[in-house]
CSV table of C-alpha atoms and ligand atoms in Angstrom, one decimal:
chain,number,residue,atom,x,y,z
A,1,MET,CA,-77.0,-20.3,-9.8
A,2,SER,CA,-73.9,-20.1,-9.2
A,3,GLU,CA,-72.8,-20.4,-6.1
A,4,ARG,CA,-73.4,-17.1,-3.8
A,5,TYR,CA,-71.6,-16.6,-0.2
A,6,VAL,CA,-72.5,-14.8,3.0
A,7,VAL,CA,-69.9,-11.8,3.3
A,8,ALA,CA,-68.7,-10.3,6.5
A,9,ILE,CA,-66.7,-7.3,7.0
A,10,VAL,CA,-64.8,-6.1,10.8
A,11,GLY,CA,-64.0,-3.1,10.4
A,12,ALA,CA,-67.1,-1.4,7.8
A,13,THR,CA,-67.2,1.8,9.5
A,14,GLY,CA,-63.3,2.1,8.2
A,15,ALA,CA,-61.1,4.3,6.1
A,16,VAL,CA,-60.5,0.4,4.1
A,17,GLY,CA,-63.8,-1.3,4.5
A,18,GLN,CA,-65.4,0.5,3.1
A,19,LYS,CA,-63.4,0.6,0.0
A,20,ILE,CA,-64.6,-3.3,0.5
A,21,ALA,CA,-68.0,-3.1,0.2
A,22,GLU,CA,-68.2,-0.3,-1.6
A,23,LYS,CA,-65.3,-2.8,-4.5
A,24,LEU,CA,-67.9,-5.6,-3.9
A,25,VAL,CA,-71.2,-3.7,-5.3
A,26,GLU,CA,-68.8,-2.6,-8.3
A,27,ARG,CA,-67.3,-5.8,-9.1
A,28,ASN,CA,-70.7,-7.8,-8.4
A,29,PHE,CA,-69.0,-10.3,-5.7
A,30,PRO,CA,-71.2,-13.0,-5.7
A,31,TYR,CA,-72.3,-12.7,-2.0
A,32,SER,CA,-75.7,-13.4,-0.9
A,33,HIS,CA,-76.6,-11.3,2.7
A,34,LEU,CA,-73.7,-8.9,3.5
A,35,LYS,CA,-72.9,-8.9,6.9
A,36,LEU,CA,-71.1,-5.7,8.1
A,37,LEU,CA,-68.9,-5.6,11.9
A,38,ALA,CA,-67.1,-3.2,13.9
A,39,SER,CA,-66.6,-2.4,17.4
A,40,LYS,CA,-69.0,-2.3,20.1
A,41,ARG,CA,-68.7,1.7,19.6
A,42,SER,CA,-70.7,1.2,16.3
A,43,ALA,CA,-73.2,-0.9,16.7
A,44,GLY,CA,-76.6,-0.6,16.1
A,45,GLN,CA,-75.4,1.7,13.6
A,46,GLN,CA,-76.8,2.5,9.8
A,47,LEU,CA,-74.7,2.5,7.3
A,48,ASP,CA,-75.9,2.5,3.1
A,49,ILE,CA,-74.1,1.0,1.4
A,50,ASN,CA,-75.6,0.5,-2.7
A,51,GLY,CA,-78.4,2.5,-2.0
A,52,GLN,CA,-79.2,-0.7,0.7
A,53,SER,CA,-79.2,0.3,4.3
A,54,TYR,CA,-77.4,-1.8,6.6
A,55,VAL,CA,-77.3,-2.9,11.0
A,56,ILE,CA,-73.4,-2.6,12.1
A,57,GLU,CA,-72.9,-6.1,14.8
A,58,GLU,CA,-70.8,-6.1,17.2
A,59,ALA,CA,-67.4,-7.9,15.6
A,60,THR,CA,-67.8,-11.1,18.3
A,61,PRO,CA,-67.3,-15.0,17.9
A,62,GLU,CA,-70.8,-15.8,16.9
A,63,ALA,CA,-71.3,-13.2,14.4
A,64,PHE,CA,-69.8,-15.7,12.3
A,65,GLU,CA,-71.1,-18.5,12.6
A,66,GLY,CA,-72.5,-19.2,8.6
A,67,VAL,CA,-70.3,-16.6,6.9
A,68,ASN,CA,-68.8,-18.3,3.9
A,69,PHE,CA,-65.7,-15.2,3.1
A,70,ALA,CA,-64.9,-12.9,6.7
A,71,PHE,CA,-62.5,-9.3,4.9
A,72,PHE,CA,-60.2,-8.2,8.2
A,73,SER,CA,-59.7,-4.9,8.4
A,74,ALA,CA,-59.8,-3.5,11.9
A,75,GLY,CA,-56.3,-3.7,13.7
A,76,GLY,CA,-54.1,-6.4,14.0
A,77,ASP,CA,-55.7,-7.8,17.5
A,78,VAL,CA,-59.0,-7.7,16.4
A,79,SER,CA,-58.1,-10.2,13.8
A,80,ARG,CA,-55.6,-11.9,16.3
A,81,GLN,CA,-58.8,-11.8,18.9
A,82,LEU,CA,-61.2,-13.5,15.9
A,83,ALA,CA,-59.6,-14.8,12.1
A,84,LYS,CA,-59.2,-18.2,13.7
A,85,GLU,CA,-63.1,-17.7,15.4
A,86,ALA,CA,-64.0,-17.3,12.4
A,87,VAL,CA,-62.6,-19.9,10.7
A,88,ALA,CA,-63.7,-22.5,14.0
A,89,ARG,CA,-66.9,-21.5,12.6
A,90,GLY,CA,-66.6,-22.1,9.1
A,91,ALA,CA,-65.1,-19.1,7.5
A,92,VAL,CA,-62.3,-18.3,5.1
A,93,VAL,CA,-60.9,-15.4,6.5
A,94,ILE,CA,-58.7,-12.2,3.7
A,95,ASP,CA,-57.3,-10.4,6.2
A,96,ASN,CA,-56.0,-7.5,6.0
A,97,THR,CA,-53.2,-7.0,8.9
A,98,SER,CA,-49.7,-8.0,9.4
A,99,ALA,CA,-51.4,-10.4,12.1
A,100,PHE,CA,-50.4,-13.6,10.0
A,101,ARG,CA,-48.7,-12.3,7.5
A,102,MET,CA,-45.0,-13.8,8.1
A,103,ASP,CA,-46.4,-16.8,9.8
A,104,PRO,CA,-45.6,-20.1,7.1
A,105,GLU,CA,-49.3,-21.2,8.1
A,106,THR,CA,-50.5,-18.6,6.1
A,107,PRO,CA,-50.2,-17.5,2.1
A,108,LEU,CA,-49.9,-14.3,1.6
A,109,VAL,CA,-51.2,-14.0,-1.5
A,110,VAL,CA,-50.7,-11.0,-4.4
A,111,PRO,CA,-53.4,-12.7,-7.5
A,112,GLU,CA,-51.2,-11.2,-10.0
A,113,VAL,CA,-47.9,-12.6,-8.8
A,114,ASN,CA,-48.3,-16.0,-6.6
A,115,PRO,CA,-51.4,-17.2,-6.6
A,116,GLN,CA,-51.1,-20.8,-6.6
A,117,ALA,CA,-50.0,-20.1,-2.9
A,118,LEU,CA,-53.8,-20.2,-2.1
A,119,GLN,CA,-53.3,-24.4,-2.8
A,120,ASN,CA,-51.7,-24.8,0.2
A,121,HIS,CA,-54.1,-22.4,3.6
A,122,LYS,CA,-55.7,-23.4,6.8
A,123,GLY,CA,-58.8,-21.0,6.3
A,124,ILE,CA,-56.6,-18.0,7.0
A,125,ILE,CA,-54.9,-16.3,3.9
A,126,ALA,CA,-53.3,-12.4,4.0
A,127,ASN,CA,-53.7,-9.9,2.2
A,128,PRO,CA,-49.6,-7.5,1.9
A,129,ASN,CA,-49.3,-4.2,3.3
A,130,CYS,CA,-50.0,-2.3,0.7
A,131,SER,CA,-47.1,-0.7,-0.4
A,132,THR,CA,-45.9,-4.6,-1.0
A,133,ILE,CA,-48.5,-5.5,-3.1
A,134,GLN,CA,-47.8,-2.4,-5.9
A,135,MET,CA,-44.4,-3.2,-6.0
A,136,VAL,CA,-44.5,-7.1,-6.2
A,137,CYS,CA,-47.0,-6.3,-9.1
A,138,ALA,CA,-44.0,-4.6,-11.0
A,139,LEU,CA,-40.8,-6.2,-9.7
A,140,GLU,CA,-42.9,-10.1,-10.8
A,141,PRO,CA,-42.9,-9.6,-14.4
A,142,LEU,CA,-38.8,-8.1,-14.8
A,143,ARG,CA,-37.9,-11.2,-12.1
A,144,GLN,CA,-39.9,-13.7,-14.5
A,145,GLN,CA,-38.0,-13.3,-17.2
A,146,ALA,CA,-34.2,-11.9,-16.1
A,147,GLY,CA,-34.8,-12.5,-11.9
A,148,LEU,CA,-34.1,-9.7,-9.5
A,149,LYS,CA,-31.0,-9.0,-7.5
A,150,LYS,CA,-31.2,-5.8,-5.4
A,151,VAL,CA,-34.4,-4.3,-4.2
A,152,ILE,CA,-34.2,-0.1,-2.9
A,153,VAL,CA,-37.4,1.7,-2.1
A,154,SER,CA,-38.1,5.0,-0.7
A,155,THR,CA,-42.4,5.6,-0.6
A,156,TYR,CA,-44.1,8.7,-0.9
A,157,GLN,CA,-48.1,6.7,1.5
A,158,ALA,CA,-50.3,8.6,1.4
A,159,VAL,CA,-52.8,9.3,4.5
A,160,SER,CA,-55.3,7.5,4.5
A,161,GLY,CA,-52.9,4.6,4.7
A,162,SER,CA,-53.0,5.6,8.0
A,163,GLY,CA,-57.1,5.1,8.2
A,164,ALA,CA,-60.1,8.1,8.3
A,165,ALA,CA,-58.2,9.8,12.1
A,166,ALA,CA,-55.6,11.2,9.6
A,167,ILE,CA,-57.3,12.0,6.5
A,168,GLU,CA,-59.0,14.2,9.0
A,169,GLU,CA,-56.5,15.4,10.5
A,170,LEU,CA,-54.7,16.5,7.3
A,171,LYS,CA,-57.7,18.5,5.4
A,172,LYS,CA,-57.9,20.1,8.9
A,173,GLU,CA,-53.9,21.5,8.9
A,174,SER,CA,-54.7,22.4,5.4
A,175,HIS,CA,-57.5,24.6,6.1
A,176,GLN,CA,-55.6,26.2,8.8
A,177,LEU,CA,-52.0,26.5,7.0
A,178,GLY,CA,-50.7,29.3,7.6
A,179,ILE,CA,-53.6,31.0,9.2
A,180,GLU,CA,-53.5,29.4,12.7
A,181,GLN,CA,-51.2,26.3,14.8
A,182,PRO,CA,-51.2,22.9,14.1
A,183,ASN,CA,-52.2,20.6,16.9
A,184,PRO,CA,-51.5,16.7,15.3
A,185,GLN,CA,-52.6,14.0,17.3
A,186,VAL,CA,-52.9,11.6,14.9
A,187,LEU,CA,-49.8,10.9,13.1
A,188,PRO,CA,-46.4,9.5,12.3
A,189,VAL,CA,-48.2,6.7,15.2
A,190,LYS,CA,-50.9,8.3,17.3
A,191,SER,CA,-50.3,5.6,20.2
A,192,GLN,CA,-46.6,7.4,20.7
A,193,PRO,CA,-45.9,10.0,22.6
A,194,LYS,CA,-44.8,12.7,19.4
A,195,HIS,CA,-46.9,13.9,16.6
A,196,TYR,CA,-45.8,16.3,14.4
A,197,PRO,CA,-48.0,17.9,10.7
A,198,ILE,CA,-48.6,16.5,8.0
A,199,ALA,CA,-50.0,19.3,5.9
A,200,GLY,CA,-46.8,21.1,4.4
A,201,ASN,CA,-44.7,18.4,6.2
A,202,LEU,CA,-43.2,15.5,5.3
A,203,LEU,CA,-42.9,11.9,7.9
A,204,PRO,CA,-39.6,9.9,7.1
A,205,GLN,CA,-41.6,7.5,10.0
A,206,ILE,CA,-44.4,5.6,9.3
A,207,ASP,CA,-45.1,2.8,12.2
A,208,VAL,CA,-42.6,2.1,14.8
A,209,PHE,CA,-39.4,1.8,14.9
A,210,GLU,CA,-37.2,-1.1,15.4
A,211,ASP,CA,-33.7,-2.0,17.4
A,212,ASN,CA,-32.4,-1.9,14.2
A,213,GLY,CA,-33.0,1.7,13.0
A,214,PHE,CA,-35.7,0.9,10.0
A,215,THR,CA,-39.2,0.6,11.2
A,216,PHE,CA,-41.8,-2.0,11.2
A,217,GLU,CA,-43.6,-0.6,7.8
A,218,GLU,CA,-40.2,-0.7,6.0
A,219,MET,CA,-40.0,-3.9,7.8
A,220,LYS,CA,-42.7,-5.1,6.5
A,221,MET,CA,-42.0,-4.1,2.6
A,222,MET,CA,-39.0,-6.2,2.8
A,223,ASN,CA,-39.8,-9.0,4.9
A,224,GLU,CA,-43.2,-10.1,2.7
A,225,THR,CA,-41.8,-9.8,-0.4
A,226,LYS,CA,-39.1,-12.3,0.0
A,227,LYS,CA,-42.1,-13.5,1.1
A,228,ILE,CA,-44.5,-13.5,-1.4
A,229,MET,CA,-41.6,-13.2,-4.4
A,230,GLU,CA,-40.1,-16.9,-2.9
A,231,LEU,CA,-37.2,-14.8,-2.1
A,232,PRO,CA,-35.6,-15.6,0.5
A,233,SER,CA,-31.6,-13.9,0.1
A,234,LEU,CA,-33.5,-11.2,-2.0
A,235,ALA,CA,-31.2,-8.0,-1.1
A,236,ILE,CA,-34.3,-5.4,-0.3
A,237,ALA,CA,-33.9,-2.6,2.5
A,238,ALA,CA,-36.9,0.5,2.4
A,239,THR,CA,-37.7,4.0,3.3
A,240,CYS,CA,-41.3,4.7,3.6
A,241,VAL,CA,-42.1,8.5,3.9
A,242,ARG,CA,-45.4,9.8,4.7
A,243,VAL,CA,-46.1,13.1,2.4
A,244,PRO,CA,-49.5,14.7,2.9
A,245,VAL,CA,-51.1,13.5,-0.1
A,246,VAL,CA,-54.8,11.7,1.1
A,247,THR,CA,-55.1,8.9,-1.2
A,248,GLY,CA,-52.6,7.3,-4.2
A,249,HIS,CA,-49.0,5.4,-2.1
A,250,SER,CA,-46.5,6.1,-4.4
A,251,GLU,CA,-43.2,4.9,-5.0
A,252,SER,CA,-39.4,4.6,-5.9
A,253,VAL,CA,-37.6,1.6,-6.6
A,254,TYR,CA,-34.9,1.2,-8.1
A,255,LEU,CA,-34.2,-3.4,-8.7
A,256,GLU,CA,-30.9,-4.9,-9.8
A,257,THR,CA,-31.7,-8.3,-12.2
A,258,GLU,CA,-29.4,-11.2,-13.5
A,259,THR,CA,-30.0,-9.9,-16.9
A,260,GLU,CA,-30.3,-7.5,-18.6
A,261,LEU,CA,-32.8,-6.0,-20.0
A,262,SER,CA,-33.0,-3.9,-22.8
A,263,TYR,CA,-35.9,-0.8,-21.9
A,264,GLU,CA,-37.7,-1.6,-24.7
A,265,GLU,CA,-37.7,-5.1,-22.7
A,266,ILE,CA,-39.3,-4.3,-19.4
A,267,ILE,CA,-41.5,-1.5,-21.5
A,268,GLN,CA,-42.4,-4.6,-23.2
A,269,LEU,CA,-42.6,-7.0,-19.7
A,270,LEU,CA,-44.7,-3.7,-17.8
A,271,SER,CA,-47.0,-3.6,-20.7
A,272,GLN,CA,-48.4,-7.0,-20.6
A,273,ALA,CA,-48.3,-8.1,-17.0
A,274,ASP,CA,-52.5,-8.4,-15.3
A,275,GLY,CA,-53.0,-5.3,-13.3
A,276,ILE,CA,-50.2,-2.7,-14.6
A,277,VAL,CA,-50.5,0.6,-17.1
A,278,VAL,CA,-47.4,2.3,-18.5
A,279,GLN,CA,-47.2,5.4,-17.8
A,280,ASP,CA,-43.7,6.5,-19.8
A,281,ASP,CA,-43.5,9.1,-21.9
A,282,PRO,CA,-41.7,12.1,-20.7
A,283,ALA,CA,-41.5,14.1,-23.8
A,284,ASN,CA,-45.1,14.5,-23.0
A,285,GLN,CA,-44.6,15.1,-19.3
A,286,HIS,CA,-46.6,11.5,-19.3
A,287,TYR,CA,-45.7,9.8,-15.7
A,288,PRO,CA,-47.7,8.9,-12.8
A,289,MET,CA,-49.0,11.3,-10.3
A,290,PRO,CA,-51.2,9.5,-7.0
A,291,LEU,CA,-54.2,12.3,-7.9
A,292,TYR,CA,-55.4,10.5,-10.9
A,293,ALA,CA,-55.0,7.7,-9.3
A,294,GLU,CA,-57.6,7.4,-7.4
A,295,ASN,CA,-60.4,4.9,-7.1
A,296,THR,CA,-58.4,3.9,-10.1
A,297,ASP,CA,-57.6,-0.6,-9.4
A,298,PRO,CA,-54.5,-0.7,-12.1
A,299,VAL,CA,-50.8,-0.1,-10.6
A,300,PHE,CA,-49.2,2.8,-12.4
A,301,VAL,CA,-45.5,2.3,-13.6
A,302,GLY,CA,-43.9,5.4,-15.4
A,303,ARG,CA,-40.3,7.7,-15.5
A,304,ILE,CA,-38.8,4.0,-16.5
A,305,ARG,CA,-34.9,4.9,-17.0
A,306,LYS,CA,-31.8,2.1,-17.1
A,307,ASP,CA,-30.0,2.9,-14.3
A,308,PRO,CA,-26.3,5.4,-16.1
A,309,ASN,CA,-23.9,3.0,-14.0
A,310,GLU,CA,-25.2,-1.0,-13.5
A,311,LYS,CA,-25.9,-2.4,-16.5
A,312,THR,CA,-28.8,-4.5,-15.5
A,313,GLY,CA,-30.2,-1.3,-13.1
A,314,ILE,CA,-33.3,-0.2,-13.7
A,315,HIS,CA,-35.1,3.0,-11.9
A,316,LEU,CA,-39.3,3.2,-11.2
A,317,TRP,CA,-41.9,4.9,-10.1
A,318,ILE,CA,-44.8,3.6,-8.6
A,319,VAL,CA,-47.9,5.1,-7.9
A,320,ALA,CA,-51.5,3.0,-7.3
A,321,ASP,CA,-54.3,3.6,-5.5
A,322,ASN,CA,-53.5,1.8,-2.1
A,323,LEU,CA,-57.3,1.9,-0.7
A,324,LEU,CA,-58.0,-0.4,-3.5
A,325,LYS,CA,-54.7,-1.9,-5.3
A,326,GLY,CA,-53.7,-2.2,-2.0
A,327,ALA,CA,-56.4,-3.0,0.6
A,328,ALA,CA,-59.9,-3.6,-0.2
A,329,LEU,CA,-59.1,-4.6,-4.4
A,330,ASN,CA,-56.8,-6.6,-3.3
A,331,SER,CA,-58.5,-8.8,-1.3
A,332,ILE,CA,-61.3,-9.1,-3.1
A,333,GLN,CA,-59.3,-10.2,-5.8
A,334,ILE,CA,-58.0,-13.1,-3.4
A,335,ALA,CA,-61.4,-14.2,-2.7
A,336,GLU,CA,-63.0,-14.3,-6.6
A,337,LYS,CA,-59.2,-15.8,-7.1
A,338,MET,CA,-60.5,-18.8,-4.5
A,339,ILE,CA,-63.8,-19.1,-5.3
A,340,GLU,CA,-62.5,-19.8,-9.8
A,341,LEU,CA,-59.2,-22.2,-8.1
A,342,ASN,CA,-62.9,-24.1,-6.3
A,343,GLY,CA,-61.0,-23.7,-2.8
A,344,VAL,CA,-64.4,-22.1,-0.9
A,345,SER,CA,-67.3,-24.7,-0.7
A,346,LYS,CA,-70.9,-23.2,0.2
B,401,NAP,P1,-59.8,3.0,10.2
B,401,NAP,O1,-60.5,4.0,8.9
B,401,NAP,O2,-58.8,3.7,11.6
B,401,NAP,O3,-60.8,2.1,10.3
B,401,NAP,C1,-61.0,1.2,11.6
B,401,NAP,C2,-61.6,0.1,12.1
B,401,NAP,O4,-61.7,-1.7,12.5
B,401,NAP,C3,-63.6,0.1,12.4
B,401,NAP,O5,-64.3,0.3,11.3
B,401,NAP,C4,-63.5,0.3,13.9
B,401,NAP,O6,-64.4,0.3,13.9
B,401,NAP,C5,-63.1,-1.0,14.0
B,401,NAP,N1,-62.6,-1.7,15.0
B,401,NAP,C6,-61.4,-0.8,15.9
B,401,NAP,N2,-61.5,-1.4,17.2
B,401,NAP,C7,-62.1,-2.9,16.5
B,401,NAP,C8,-62.7,-4.0,17.7
B,401,NAP,N3,-62.4,-3.7,19.0
B,401,NAP,N4,-63.8,-5.1,17.7
B,401,NAP,C9,-64.4,-4.6,15.8
B,401,NAP,N5,-63.5,-4.3,14.6
B,401,NAP,C10,-62.9,-2.2,15.6
B,401,NAP,O7,-58.7,2.1,9.4
B,401,NAP,P2,-58.4,1.4,7.8
B,401,NAP,O8,-57.1,2.6,7.5
B,401,NAP,O9,-59.6,1.1,7.4
B,401,NAP,O10,-57.7,0.3,8.7
B,401,NAP,C11,-57.9,-1.1,9.5
B,401,NAP,C12,-56.7,-2.0,9.5
B,401,NAP,O11,-56.4,-2.5,8.3
B,401,NAP,C13,-55.4,-1.7,10.1
B,401,NAP,O12,-55.6,-1.4,11.3
B,401,NAP,C14,-54.8,-1.9,9.2
B,401,NAP,O13,-54.2,-3.0,10.2
B,401,NAP,C15,-55.4,-2.7,8.0
B,401,NAP,N6,-54.9,-1.9,7.1
B,401,NAP,C16,-54.3,-2.4,5.9
B,401,NAP,C17,-53.9,-2.2,5.1
B,401,NAP,C18,-52.7,-2.5,3.8
B,401,NAP,O14,-51.8,-2.1,3.9
B,401,NAP,N7,-52.4,-4.0,3.5
B,401,NAP,C19,-54.1,-0.3,4.6
B,401,NAP,C20,-54.2,0.2,5.3
B,401,NAP,C21,-55.4,-0.6,6.2
B,401,NAP,P3,-65.5,1.2,15.0
B,401,NAP,O15,-66.1,2.7,13.6
B,401,NAP,O16,-66.4,0.7,15.9
B,401,NAP,O17,-64.5,2.1,15.3
B,402,3JN,O1,-49.7,3.1,7.2
B,402,3JN,C1,-49.7,2.9,5.6
B,402,3JN,O2,-50.2,3.2,5.0
B,402,3JN,C2,-50.8,1.3,5.4
B,402,3JN,C3,-50.5,0.7,6.7
B,402,3JN,C4,-50.8,-0.7,6.7
B,402,3JN,C5,-51.5,-0.5,8.4
B,402,3JN,C6,-51.4,0.3,9.9
B,402,3JN,C7,-51.3,0.3,10.2
B,402,3JN,C8,-51.8,-1.3,10.7
B,402,3JN,C9,-51.0,-2.4,8.6
B,402,3JN,C10,-50.3,-2.9,7.5
B,402,3JN,O3,-51.4,-3.3,6.9
B,402,3JN,O4,-49.2,-3.0,7.6
B,402,3JN,C11,-51.7,-2.4,9.9
B,402,3JN,C12,-50.7,-4.1,10.4
B,402,3JN,O5,-49.6,-4.1,10.5
B,402,3JN,O6,-52.0,-4.8,10.6
């Protein structure tokens, strides 16, 4: 019989944690036992996964005794407090937060792009930011063939990227639209003094502003892309915008390769790449849209155009389910790849 693993989900009651639990079941991940962990507030409550009832436990250092894989999605502070405690007890941690992403000792992995980075882990593997993951999946096949010089990306990010409370805020405001004044409390950033409505609006702020005028979300995209693609000198800039969509992040990406690719070559490279579905048929109005990407695994790429002025310039429209390929699915694919590479023993 193949090996089975004890798996913990930290943040199991959250938007990402719930998707991790669903995907583990759907993909037949070889677990013998699931431990659902969350804050003290939720301890003792019951959660149903695939018809089986689980009691949520408080995430404490001792909760990781006997755990083989621990998926963390409870925010950076919880990861900073508990990830090393889990590793000390023998677990491999796959961390969905930014806590360790830029740590030189921590691999930052998208299995379709840099599985080789898994070879040198020290117990923690970082799952990149959702917007980064879907973009590098589409950039990598083009980079492999023609190199990559420059990337300019604008994102259109769904509210589920900001958690369960932001989804509720969009739903409530959508019902109120044109009837009563909204009273936003969560978006763009819950902990900051000003909140703005998301229904009928766009918020050009995701996460807090840095001194250079970029937001932390934008800096994450820029720095993480360089690390994953091992291109420290890549010219890259991001503008991240929250849009009134529940799930599915979209991105308008302009890139320049080192050598020129024809339209046909771009289509061929993307069509052959793992995890990518090309939807590019303008004559039939066929292009990726977040509504149709929700609850699906691929990264969808469309609106593919050669730049009219720069012969190595390419425009792409990239859409994926931010809670799946952007978080839960990529994390589980990391664990599956580690098992395949024989990187985890019981
Ligand atoms: P969410 O819906 O607000 O859920 C937060 C989860 O964290 C809940 O399960 C919550 O448990 C738990 N939690 C909060 N404080 C805790 C504590 N002190 N100890 C243990 N658990 C605690 O948020 P989400 O959207 O799932 O996102 C969670 C985190 O995942 C984010 O903060 C981010 O770091 C990461 N994330 C990553 C990506 C990505 O791009 N890969 C995307 C989205 C999110 P209770 O129910 O008990 O409060
Ligand atoms: O806003 C989005 O669409 C994605 C947000 C991800 C997120 C939310 C809160 C904290 C992150 C992340 O994974 O980059 C973090 C974090 O920095 O851990």
